[in-house]
Amino acid sequence: MKIVAKKKLWKYLFWFGPFLITVGLTVGLVSEQWGLIPLAFLITGIVISGLWIIWQSYQTNWWRSRSTQAGTNALVATLAVLAILGLINFLGTRYHLRADLTETQLFTLAPQSRELVSVLPQPVKVWVFDINQNPQDRELLENYQRQSSKFKYEYIDPQARPGLAEKFGVKDYGEVYLESGNKRQLVQTVNENERLSEVRLTSRLQQLTNSTTAKVYLLQGHGERQLSAGKGAISQAVQGLGDKNFTTAPLNLAETSKVPQDAAVVIVAGPKRGLFEGEVKALQEYLNRGGSLLLMIDPNTDPKVDTLLQEWGVRLDNRLAVDVSKDSVGLGPAAPLVTEYGQHPITKDFANGISFYPVARPLEITSVPGVEATPLLRTKPYPNSWAESDLQSEKLEFNADKDLKGPLTLGVALTRKQAAKSTSTPQASPTPSRLPSPTTQSKTSPTPSPSPKTPQASPLPSPTTQGKASPTPSSPPSPSSQTATESRLVVLGNSNFATDGLFQQQLNGDVFLNSVTWLSQQEKQPLSIRPKEPKNRRITLTTTQANLLILSSLLVLPLIGLVAAVIIWWKRR
């Protein structure tokens, strides 16, 4: 009787072990806190279950049986698989490894977006005021969130939280807002037909986080591309500059005779007539004081800027760049297709992407002391491309004595250091003047300023001022008295690529926007490459082709399978 009682006791203790394990797991999962209480339940239950297993093994000797060993192997294998799956799930949660196998990388953020989000100076949150959470929009927002812990997003029902909706001024479902500190900005309104756009979200994020604005002037008065919408206009390019936090304004140097001091970049887009000599000098003076200039010059035009370009080692070739290697693309030979780019911040993320330049002229680059030149755009080598001199003949044919073999340079970026003076410490850096004498240095009256051609940054010290203005005659100028600024110039042999309609094709718009961004010398502002759009792979069939497809799939292919089956059956019969 005692033995039977002991067996019943262990049987009841066995059920008490799984019960305690279940209680411990329930307490831990519900409270999401694995403290002393749930761990005590789990450990006690595991100990009781383990003792029962040991006792059963001792009493029945079942551990040595073949069925027990097979069951144990199966249990161990199952636990190992669960442990491996758990480890994989843990690693997948902690470390995000994604592979985008689409041809155009549709589910991968553009380099501009990744670079911008990864260096966010302060937390940013996206508020989506909508009831429905579109999976495509959530995927895009999660891609942003993976780049930085400072980027958050949240879906809000405007009816459930009217106070928050009123705070943002929400008027309709689907409105998406960006918030950073006290700044708020509407991104767009999403609906069934329009999903959340990476282009708009990145542009608004850039505007919200960038506190500085740069002024871009576009030269007018010589037949340049018009800024408002119209045939051959660059209104989309101007809008793109606005999206990147630039402010734009037209500039007529014939009226002002000088580039404004607040100009970060001056753009000369496709002038058809020549500039006045005074206008060219104004641009030269602007560059000499550390300005930045973008020249887009089309063939068969003479804007009279040769003297300016000569200082930088650039010459405009009057021939036409042709490319005969792209019949399948649908572009004519007079629209060179570029897939080779220079190693430069403007084109660093382009890889072998495509940009094209209808009716372009090549550039000739020569070395000039103090000027650093980097070719940006290069056509394919000969015989795929060359510079054609005969613009009247309809038959394109390379003539060795007149034409120039490819590859051709269609764009170049140049930099030149300029010496800039500061008047913040006048005692240490006297006002520039003619060669001083002891008499003139002792006077306090102003001295005549030097002509623009005078290369001296400051006068030579005289015996009288040596002890006051400068410690030693040979000491270099201090940073407060003289700093080096950099002038930048980008020359492109085409302006058609930035016109409305072509601006949004391939990388054309990125060439323009990146050039202006680099010229503005805002090094912390990320350069762009436009997010890729899905390719249209629809097949358009005629009625005959559709009927043939239906006939072959519903009749011919099943009939072939039936005949093959009958033949095999007949042979095996």
Coordinates of C-alpha atoms in Angstrom, one line a residue:
M1 CA 0.0 0.0 0.0
K2 CA 2.9 2.4 0.8
I3 CA 4.5 1.8 -2.6
V4 CA 1.2 2.5 -4.4
A5 CA 0.8 5.7 -2.4
K6 CA 4.3 6.9 -3.3
K7 CA 3.6 6.3 -7.0
K8 CA 0.3 8.3 -6.9
L9 CA 2.2 11.1 -5.1
W10 CA 4.8 11.4 -7.8
K11 CA 2.1 11.3 -10.4
Y12 CA 0.4 14.3 -8.8
L13 CA 3.8 16.1 -8.4
F14 CA 4.4 15.7 -12.2
W15 CA 1.3 17.6 -13.0
F16 CA 2.2 20.3 -10.6
G17 CA 5.5 20.9 -12.5
P18 CA 4.0 21.7 -15.9
F19 CA 1.4 23.8 -14.1
L20 CA 4.1 26.0 -12.5
I21 CA 5.9 26.3 -15.8
T22 CA 2.7 27.5 -17.4
V23 CA 2.1 30.0 -14.6
G24 CA 5.6 31.4 -14.9
L25 CA 5.4 31.8 -18.7
T26 CA 2.0 33.5 -18.4
V27 CA 3.1 36.0 -15.8
G28 CA 6.2 36.9 -17.7
L29 CA 4.5 37.3 -21.1
V30 CA 1.6 39.3 -19.8
S31 CA 3.6 41.7 -17.6
E32 CA 6.6 41.8 -20.1
Q33 CA 8.8 41.7 -17.0
W34 CA 10.8 38.6 -16.2
G35 CA 11.5 39.4 -12.6
L36 CA 11.8 37.2 -9.5
I37 CA 8.2 35.9 -9.4
P38 CA 7.9 34.4 -13.0
L39 CA 11.5 33.0 -12.8
A40 CA 10.7 31.4 -9.4
F41 CA 7.6 29.7 -10.9
L42 CA 9.6 28.5 -14.0
I43 CA 12.6 27.2 -12.1
T44 CA 10.4 25.3 -9.6
G45 CA 8.3 23.8 -12.3
I46 CA 11.4 22.7 -14.3
V47 CA 13.0 21.2 -11.2
I48 CA 9.8 19.2 -10.4
S49 CA 9.4 18.0 -14.0
G50 CA 13.1 17.0 -14.0
L51 CA 12.8 15.0 -10.8
W52 CA 9.8 13.2 -12.1
I53 CA 11.6 12.2 -15.3
I54 CA 14.6 10.9 -13.2
W55 CA 12.3 8.9 -10.9
Q56 CA 10.4 7.4 -13.8
S57 CA 13.7 6.4 -15.4
Y58 CA 14.8 4.7 -12.1
Q59 CA 11.5 2.9 -11.6
T60 CA 10.8 1.6 -15.0
N61 CA 14.3 1.6 -16.6
W62 CA 12.6 3.1 -19.7
W63 CA 15.7 5.2 -20.5
R64 CA 17.4 2.2 -22.0
S65 CA 14.5 1.2 -24.2
R66 CA 14.8 1.8 -28.0
S67 CA 11.6 3.8 -28.1
T68 CA 12.8 6.2 -25.4
Q69 CA 16.1 6.8 -27.2
A70 CA 14.3 7.5 -30.5
G71 CA 11.9 9.8 -28.8
T72 CA 14.7 11.6 -27.0
N73 CA 16.6 12.1 -30.3
A74 CA 13.5 13.5 -31.8
L75 CA 13.0 15.8 -28.8
V76 CA 16.6 17.0 -28.9
A77 CA 16.4 17.6 -32.7
T78 CA 13.1 19.6 -32.3
L79 CA 14.6 21.7 -29.5
A80 CA 17.7 22.4 -31.6
V81 CA 15.6 23.5 -34.6
L82 CA 13.6 25.8 -32.3
A83 CA 16.8 27.2 -30.8
I84 CA 18.2 27.9 -34.3
L85 CA 15.0 29.5 -35.4
G86 CA 14.9 31.6 -32.3
L87 CA 18.5 32.7 -32.8
I88 CA 17.7 33.6 -36.4
N89 CA 14.7 35.6 -35.3
F90 CA 16.8 37.4 -32.7
L91 CA 19.5 38.3 -35.2
G92 CA 16.8 39.3 -37.7
T93 CA 15.3 41.7 -35.2
R94 CA 18.5 43.2 -34.0
Y95 CA 20.4 43.3 -37.4
H96 CA 18.5 44.3 -40.5
L97 CA 19.7 42.5 -43.6
R98 CA 17.7 43.2 -46.7
A99 CA 18.3 42.3 -50.3
D100 CA 16.5 44.3 -53.0
L101 CA 16.4 42.1 -56.1
T102 CA 14.3 44.5 -58.3
E103 CA 16.1 45.8 -61.4
T104 CA 15.8 49.4 -60.4
Q105 CA 16.1 49.0 -56.6
L106 CA 12.5 50.1 -56.0
F107 CA 12.5 49.1 -52.3
T108 CA 15.9 50.8 -51.5
L109 CA 16.2 54.4 -50.5
A110 CA 18.1 56.7 -52.8
P111 CA 21.6 57.8 -51.6
Q112 CA 20.3 61.3 -50.9
S113 CA 17.7 60.0 -48.5
R114 CA 20.0 57.6 -46.7
E115 CA 22.7 60.3 -46.3
L116 CA 20.2 62.9 -45.1
V117 CA 18.5 60.7 -42.5
S118 CA 21.7 59.2 -41.2
V119 CA 23.0 62.7 -40.1
L120 CA 19.8 64.2 -38.7
P121 CA 20.8 66.9 -36.2
Q122 CA 17.7 66.4 -34.1
P123 CA 14.7 64.0 -33.9
V124 CA 12.2 64.1 -36.7
K125 CA 8.7 62.6 -36.7
V126 CA 6.3 61.9 -39.6
W127 CA 2.6 62.2 -38.7
V128 CA 0.2 60.4 -41.1
F129 CA -3.4 61.5 -40.4
D130 CA -5.3 58.6 -41.9
I131 CA -7.3 55.6 -40.8
N132 CA -5.9 53.1 -43.3
Q133 CA -2.3 52.2 -43.1
N134 CA -1.1 51.4 -46.7
P135 CA 1.6 48.7 -46.7
Q136 CA 3.6 50.5 -49.4
D137 CA 3.7 53.7 -47.3
R138 CA 4.6 51.9 -44.1
E139 CA 7.5 50.1 -45.9
L140 CA 8.9 53.4 -47.1
L141 CA 8.6 55.0 -43.7
E142 CA 10.3 51.9 -42.1
N143 CA 13.1 52.2 -44.6
Y144 CA 13.7 55.8 -43.4
Q145 CA 13.5 54.7 -39.8
R146 CA 16.2 52.0 -40.3
Q147 CA 18.7 54.7 -41.2
S148 CA 18.5 56.6 -37.9
S149 CA 16.9 56.3 -34.4
K150 CA 16.1 60.0 -34.7
F151 CA 13.5 59.3 -37.4
K152 CA 10.0 58.2 -36.1
Y153 CA 6.6 57.9 -37.7
E154 CA 3.0 57.4 -36.4
Y155 CA -0.4 56.9 -37.9
I156 CA -3.2 59.0 -36.4
D157 CA -7.0 58.9 -36.7
P158 CA -8.0 62.6 -36.9
Q159 CA -11.4 61.7 -35.4
A160 CA -9.9 59.9 -32.5
R161 CA -7.4 62.7 -31.6
P162 CA -9.0 65.9 -32.8
G163 CA -6.7 68.1 -30.7
L164 CA -3.6 66.9 -32.4
A165 CA -5.3 67.2 -35.8
E166 CA -6.2 70.8 -35.0
K167 CA -2.7 71.5 -33.8
F168 CA -1.3 70.5 -37.3
G169 CA -4.3 72.1 -39.2
V170 CA -5.4 68.9 -40.7
K171 CA -8.2 69.4 -43.2
D172 CA -8.6 66.0 -44.8
Y173 CA -7.7 62.4 -44.4
G174 CA -4.3 61.3 -45.8
E175 CA -2.4 64.5 -44.9
V176 CA 1.3 63.7 -44.1
Y177 CA 3.2 66.2 -41.9
L178 CA 6.8 66.4 -40.8
E179 CA 7.7 67.7 -37.3
S180 CA 11.1 68.7 -35.9
G181 CA 11.2 70.7 -32.7
N182 CA 8.8 73.6 -33.2
K183 CA 8.8 73.3 -37.0
R184 CA 6.0 71.6 -38.9
Q185 CA 5.6 71.2 -42.6
L186 CA 3.0 69.5 -44.9
V187 CA 4.6 66.8 -47.1
Q188 CA 1.6 65.8 -49.2
T189 CA -1.8 64.2 -49.1
V190 CA -1.9 60.5 -49.8
N191 CA -4.9 58.6 -51.3
E192 CA -5.7 55.5 -53.3
N193 CA -4.2 57.0 -56.4
E194 CA -1.2 58.8 -54.9
R195 CA 1.1 57.1 -52.5
L196 CA 3.7 58.6 -50.2
S197 CA 6.6 59.9 -52.4
E198 CA 10.2 59.5 -51.4
V199 CA 11.2 62.5 -53.5
R200 CA 8.8 64.8 -51.6
L201 CA 9.5 63.4 -48.2
T202 CA 13.3 63.8 -48.6
S203 CA 12.9 67.3 -50.1
R204 CA 10.7 68.4 -47.2
L205 CA 12.9 66.8 -44.7
Q206 CA 15.9 68.6 -46.2
Q207 CA 14.0 71.9 -46.0
L208 CA 12.9 71.3 -42.4
T209 CA 16.4 70.4 -41.1
N210 CA 18.4 72.9 -43.1
S211 CA 18.2 76.3 -41.4
T212 CA 20.2 78.1 -44.1
T213 CA 18.9 79.2 -47.5
A214 CA 21.0 80.0 -50.5
K215 CA 20.1 82.6 -53.2
V216 CA 20.5 81.5 -56.8
Y217 CA 20.3 84.1 -59.6
L218 CA 19.5 83.2 -63.2
L219 CA 20.8 85.5 -65.8
Q220 CA 18.2 87.0 -68.2
G221 CA 18.3 89.3 -71.2
H222 CA 20.2 87.3 -73.8
G223 CA 17.6 84.7 -74.9
E224 CA 18.2 82.4 -71.9
R225 CA 15.7 79.7 -71.0
Q226 CA 12.6 81.3 -69.5
L227 CA 11.9 80.5 -65.8
S228 CA 8.1 80.1 -66.0
A229 CA 6.4 77.2 -67.7
G230 CA 6.5 77.2 -71.5
K231 CA 8.2 75.7 -74.5
G232 CA 11.9 75.2 -73.8
A233 CA 11.5 76.6 -70.3
I234 CA 13.4 75.4 -67.2
S235 CA 10.5 75.8 -64.7
Q236 CA 10.8 72.2 -63.4
A237 CA 14.5 72.9 -62.7
V238 CA 13.6 76.1 -60.8
Q239 CA 11.0 74.1 -58.9
G240 CA 13.6 71.5 -58.1
L241 CA 15.8 74.2 -56.7
G242 CA 13.0 75.4 -54.5
D243 CA 12.4 71.9 -53.2
K244 CA 16.1 71.8 -52.1
N245 CA 15.7 75.0 -50.1
F246 CA 17.2 77.4 -52.7
T247 CA 15.6 80.8 -53.4
T248 CA 15.7 81.8 -57.0
A249 CA 15.5 85.2 -58.7
P250 CA 16.2 86.6 -62.2
L251 CA 19.3 88.7 -62.8
N252 CA 19.8 91.4 -65.5
L253 CA 23.4 92.6 -65.3
A254 CA 22.7 95.2 -68.0
E255 CA 20.7 97.0 -65.3
T256 CA 22.6 96.3 -62.1
S257 CA 26.1 96.0 -63.6
K258 CA 27.1 93.9 -60.6
V259 CA 26.3 90.5 -59.1
P260 CA 24.4 90.9 -55.8
Q261 CA 26.4 90.2 -52.6
D262 CA 23.9 87.5 -51.5
A263 CA 24.4 85.4 -54.6
A264 CA 25.4 81.9 -53.8
V265 CA 25.3 80.8 -57.4
V266 CA 24.7 82.5 -60.8
I267 CA 23.3 80.4 -63.6
V268 CA 23.6 81.3 -67.3
A269 CA 21.2 78.8 -69.0
G270 CA 21.4 78.7 -72.8
P271 CA 22.0 82.3 -73.9
K272 CA 21.3 82.8 -77.6
R273 CA 22.9 86.3 -77.8
G274 CA 26.2 87.6 -76.6
L275 CA 26.7 89.2 -73.3
F276 CA 28.0 92.8 -73.1
E277 CA 31.6 93.3 -72.1
G278 CA 30.5 94.9 -68.8
E279 CA 28.4 91.9 -68.0
V280 CA 31.3 89.5 -68.6
K281 CA 33.5 91.7 -66.4
A282 CA 30.8 91.6 -63.7
L283 CA 30.8 87.8 -63.8
Q284 CA 34.6 87.8 -63.7
E285 CA 34.6 90.1 -60.6
Y286 CA 32.0 87.9 -59.0
L287 CA 34.2 84.8 -59.5
N288 CA 37.3 86.7 -58.3
R289 CA 35.6 87.4 -55.0
G290 CA 34.8 83.7 -54.4
G291 CA 31.6 83.3 -56.4
S292 CA 30.2 80.3 -58.2
L293 CA 28.9 80.2 -61.7
L294 CA 27.1 77.6 -63.8
L295 CA 27.4 78.0 -67.6
M296 CA 25.2 75.9 -69.9
I297 CA 26.1 76.9 -73.5
D298 CA 24.4 75.3 -76.5
P299 CA 26.0 74.8 -79.9
N300 CA 25.7 77.5 -82.7
T301 CA 25.7 80.2 -80.1
D302 CA 28.4 82.7 -79.0
P303 CA 27.7 84.2 -75.6
K304 CA 31.0 86.2 -75.7
V305 CA 32.3 84.6 -72.6
D306 CA 35.6 83.3 -74.1
T307 CA 37.7 85.7 -72.1
L308 CA 36.2 84.4 -68.9
L309 CA 36.6 80.8 -69.9
Q310 CA 40.2 81.3 -71.0
E311 CA 41.2 82.2 -67.5
W312 CA 39.9 78.8 -66.4
G313 CA 41.4 76.8 -69.2
V314 CA 38.1 76.0 -71.0
R315 CA 37.3 76.4 -74.7
L316 CA 33.9 75.9 -76.3
D317 CA 34.2 73.7 -79.4
N318 CA 31.9 74.7 -82.2
R319 CA 31.3 71.2 -83.5
L320 CA 28.3 69.0 -82.6
A321 CA 28.6 66.0 -80.4
V322 CA 27.0 62.9 -82.0
D323 CA 26.4 59.4 -80.7
V324 CA 25.5 56.6 -83.1
S325 CA 25.5 53.8 -80.5
K326 CA 22.0 53.9 -79.1
D327 CA 19.5 53.1 -81.8
S328 CA 17.5 50.9 -79.3
V329 CA 17.0 53.7 -76.9
G330 CA 15.1 55.9 -79.3
L331 CA 17.3 59.0 -79.1
G332 CA 18.8 60.4 -82.3
P333 CA 22.5 60.7 -83.0
A334 CA 22.5 64.4 -82.0
A335 CA 21.6 63.5 -78.4
P336 CA 24.7 62.0 -76.8
L337 CA 24.0 59.4 -74.1
V338 CA 26.4 59.5 -71.2
T339 CA 27.1 56.7 -68.8
E340 CA 30.7 57.6 -67.8
Y341 CA 31.1 60.2 -65.1
G342 CA 34.1 61.9 -63.4
Q343 CA 35.1 61.2 -59.8
H344 CA 33.6 64.3 -58.4
P345 CA 31.0 65.1 -55.6
I346 CA 28.5 66.1 -58.3
T347 CA 28.5 62.7 -60.0
K348 CA 29.9 60.4 -57.2
D349 CA 26.7 58.4 -56.9
F350 CA 25.8 58.1 -60.6
A351 CA 27.7 54.8 -61.2
N352 CA 26.8 53.9 -64.8
G353 CA 23.4 55.6 -64.8
I354 CA 22.1 57.3 -67.9
S355 CA 21.9 61.0 -68.8
F356 CA 21.5 62.5 -72.3
Y357 CA 22.1 65.9 -73.8
P358 CA 20.2 66.7 -77.0
V359 CA 22.3 69.0 -79.3
A360 CA 25.4 69.4 -77.2
R361 CA 28.8 70.8 -77.9
P362 CA 32.1 69.4 -76.6
L363 CA 34.5 71.2 -74.3
E364 CA 38.3 71.5 -74.6
I365 CA 40.1 71.6 -71.3
T366 CA 43.7 72.9 -70.9
S367 CA 45.8 73.1 -67.7
V368 CA 45.9 76.5 -66.0
P369 CA 48.1 77.2 -62.9
G370 CA 45.9 77.4 -59.8
V371 CA 42.8 75.9 -61.4
E372 CA 41.7 72.3 -60.7
A373 CA 39.5 70.8 -63.4
T374 CA 37.5 67.6 -63.2
P375 CA 35.6 66.3 -66.3
L376 CA 32.1 65.4 -65.3
L377 CA 30.4 64.0 -68.5
R378 CA 32.2 61.9 -71.1
T379 CA 30.7 60.3 -74.2
K380 CA 31.6 56.9 -75.5
P381 CA 34.8 56.5 -77.4
Y382 CA 35.1 56.5 -81.2
P383 CA 33.6 55.1 -83.4
N384 CA 30.5 55.4 -81.2
S385 CA 30.8 59.1 -80.8
W386 CA 32.7 62.0 -82.3
A387 CA 32.4 65.8 -82.8
E388 CA 30.8 66.5 -86.2
S389 CA 31.9 69.6 -88.0
D390 CA 29.5 69.3 -91.0
L391 CA 26.2 70.4 -89.6
Q392 CA 24.4 70.7 -93.0
S393 CA 24.8 67.2 -94.3
E394 CA 22.1 64.7 -93.3
K395 CA 24.5 61.8 -93.5
L396 CA 26.7 61.5 -90.5
E397 CA 30.2 60.4 -91.4
F398 CA 33.5 60.9 -89.5
N399 CA 36.1 63.0 -91.4
A400 CA 39.5 62.7 -89.9
D401 CA 40.7 66.1 -91.1
K402 CA 37.7 68.0 -89.7
D403 CA 36.0 66.0 -86.9
L404 CA 37.2 65.0 -83.4
K405 CA 37.2 61.5 -82.2
G406 CA 35.4 60.6 -79.0
P407 CA 35.3 60.3 -76.0
L408 CA 34.2 63.9 -75.7
T409 CA 33.9 66.0 -72.6
L410 CA 30.4 67.6 -72.3
G411 CA 30.8 69.0 -68.8
V412 CA 33.6 70.1 -66.4
A413 CA 33.8 71.3 -62.8
L414 CA 36.6 73.7 -61.9
T415 CA 37.8 75.3 -58.7
R416 CA 40.3 78.1 -58.0
K417 CA 41.5 79.5 -54.7
Q418 CA 41.0 83.2 -54.1
A419 CA 42.6 85.4 -51.4
A420 CA 40.0 87.1 -49.4
K421 CA 40.7 89.9 -46.9
S422 CA 39.0 90.6 -43.6
T423 CA 38.7 93.9 -41.8
S424 CA 37.8 92.3 -38.4
T425 CA 41.3 93.2 -37.0
P426 CA 42.5 96.4 -38.7
Q427 CA 45.5 96.9 -36.4
A428 CA 46.9 93.5 -37.5
S429 CA 45.9 93.9 -41.1
P430 CA 46.2 97.4 -42.4
T431 CA 44.1 98.6 -45.3
P432 CA 45.6 97.7 -48.6
S433 CA 47.4 100.6 -50.2
R434 CA 50.3 101.5 -52.5
L435 CA 53.8 100.8 -51.3
P436 CA 54.0 102.6 -47.9
S437 CA 56.6 105.0 -46.7
P438 CA 57.4 106.0 -43.1
T439 CA 55.6 109.3 -43.6
T440 CA 52.4 107.9 -44.9
Q441 CA 52.2 105.1 -42.4
S442 CA 52.3 107.5 -39.5
K443 CA 49.2 109.4 -40.7
T444 CA 45.7 108.3 -39.8
S445 CA 44.1 109.6 -43.0
P446 CA 43.0 106.8 -45.5
T447 CA 45.3 105.9 -48.3
P448 CA 44.2 105.3 -51.9
S449 CA 43.0 101.7 -52.4
P450 CA 44.8 99.6 -55.0
S451 CA 43.4 98.9 -58.4
P452 CA 41.8 95.5 -59.0
K453 CA 44.9 94.2 -60.8
T454 CA 47.1 94.8 -57.8
P455 CA 48.2 91.4 -56.6
Q456 CA 49.3 92.5 -53.1
A457 CA 47.1 91.4 -50.3
S458 CA 48.6 93.9 -47.8
P459 CA 51.3 96.6 -47.9
L460 CA 54.9 95.9 -47.0
P461 CA 55.6 97.0 -43.4
S462 CA 57.7 100.1 -42.9
P463 CA 60.1 100.7 -40.0
T464 CA 57.5 102.9 -38.3
T465 CA 54.7 100.3 -38.3
Q466 CA 56.8 97.2 -37.9
G467 CA 56.5 97.1 -34.2
K468 CA 52.7 97.9 -34.1
A469 CA 51.1 96.1 -37.0
S470 CA 53.2 93.1 -37.5
P471 CA 55.7 91.3 -35.2
T472 CA 58.2 90.5 -37.9
P473 CA 58.4 91.5 -41.5
S474 CA 58.4 87.9 -42.8
S475 CA 55.6 86.6 -40.6
P476 CA 52.7 85.1 -42.6
P477 CA 49.3 86.8 -42.4
S478 CA 47.1 85.6 -39.6
P479 CA 43.8 83.9 -40.2
S480 CA 42.0 87.0 -39.1
S481 CA 43.7 89.2 -41.6
Q482 CA 43.6 86.9 -44.7
T483 CA 41.6 83.8 -45.6
A484 CA 41.4 81.7 -48.7
T485 CA 38.1 81.3 -50.4
E486 CA 37.3 79.1 -53.4
S487 CA 35.7 80.1 -56.6
R488 CA 33.8 77.4 -58.4
L489 CA 32.7 77.1 -62.1
V490 CA 30.7 74.4 -63.9
V491 CA 30.6 74.5 -67.7
L492 CA 28.1 72.3 -69.6
G493 CA 27.9 72.2 -73.4
N494 CA 24.2 71.9 -73.3
S495 CA 21.1 73.4 -71.7
N496 CA 18.4 71.3 -73.3
F497 CA 18.8 68.5 -70.8
A498 CA 17.4 70.7 -68.0
T499 CA 14.3 71.9 -69.9
D500 CA 10.8 70.9 -68.9
G501 CA 10.1 67.3 -69.9
L502 CA 13.7 66.3 -70.1
F503 CA 14.6 67.4 -66.6
Q504 CA 12.8 64.5 -65.0
Q505 CA 14.3 61.9 -67.4
Q506 CA 16.9 59.5 -66.0
L507 CA 19.7 61.5 -64.3
N508 CA 19.3 64.8 -66.2
G509 CA 17.7 66.6 -63.2
D510 CA 20.3 65.3 -60.8
V511 CA 23.2 66.6 -63.0
F512 CA 21.6 70.1 -62.7
L513 CA 20.6 70.0 -59.1
N514 CA 23.9 68.5 -57.9
S515 CA 25.9 71.1 -59.9
V516 CA 24.0 73.9 -58.2
T517 CA 24.3 72.3 -54.8
W518 CA 28.1 71.8 -55.2
L519 CA 28.5 75.4 -56.5
S520 CA 26.6 76.8 -53.5
Q521 CA 29.4 75.3 -51.4
Q522 CA 26.9 73.9 -48.9
E523 CA 29.1 70.8 -48.3
K524 CA 26.9 69.5 -45.5
Q525 CA 23.8 69.4 -47.8
P526 CA 23.6 66.0 -49.4
L527 CA 23.8 65.8 -53.2
S528 CA 21.0 63.9 -54.9
I529 CA 20.2 61.1 -57.1
R530 CA 16.5 60.8 -57.8
P531 CA 14.7 57.7 -56.5
K532 CA 14.0 55.2 -59.2
E533 CA 10.7 54.6 -60.8
P534 CA 9.4 51.2 -61.8
K535 CA 9.8 50.3 -65.5
N536 CA 6.7 49.8 -67.5
R537 CA 6.8 46.2 -68.6
R538 CA 3.2 45.9 -69.9
I539 CA 2.8 43.9 -73.1
T540 CA 0.4 45.3 -75.6
L541 CA -1.1 42.6 -77.8
T542 CA -3.2 42.9 -80.9
T543 CA -6.5 41.0 -81.2
T544 CA -4.8 38.4 -83.4
Q545 CA -1.9 37.9 -80.9
A546 CA -4.4 37.7 -77.9
N547 CA -6.5 35.0 -79.8
L548 CA -3.3 33.1 -80.7
L549 CA -2.2 33.1 -77.0
I550 CA -5.6 31.9 -75.8
L551 CA -5.7 29.2 -78.4
S552 CA -2.2 27.9 -77.7
S553 CA -2.6 27.9 -73.9
L554 CA -6.1 26.4 -73.7
L555 CA -6.0 24.0 -76.7
V556 CA -2.6 23.4 -78.2
L557 CA -0.5 22.8 -75.0
P558 CA -3.2 20.6 -73.3
L559 CA -3.5 18.6 -76.6
I560 CA 0.3 18.1 -76.8
G561 CA 0.3 16.8 -73.2
L562 CA -2.6 14.4 -73.9
V563 CA -1.0 13.0 -77.1
A564 CA 2.3 12.5 -75.2
A565 CA 0.5 10.7 -72.4
V566 CA -1.3 8.4 -74.9
I567 CA 2.0 7.6 -76.7
I568 CA 3.6 6.7 -73.4
W569 CA 0.7 4.5 -72.4
W570 CA 0.6 2.8 -75.7
K571 CA 4.3 1.9 -75.5
R572 CA 4.0 0.5 -72.0
R573 CA 0.8 -1.4 -72.7

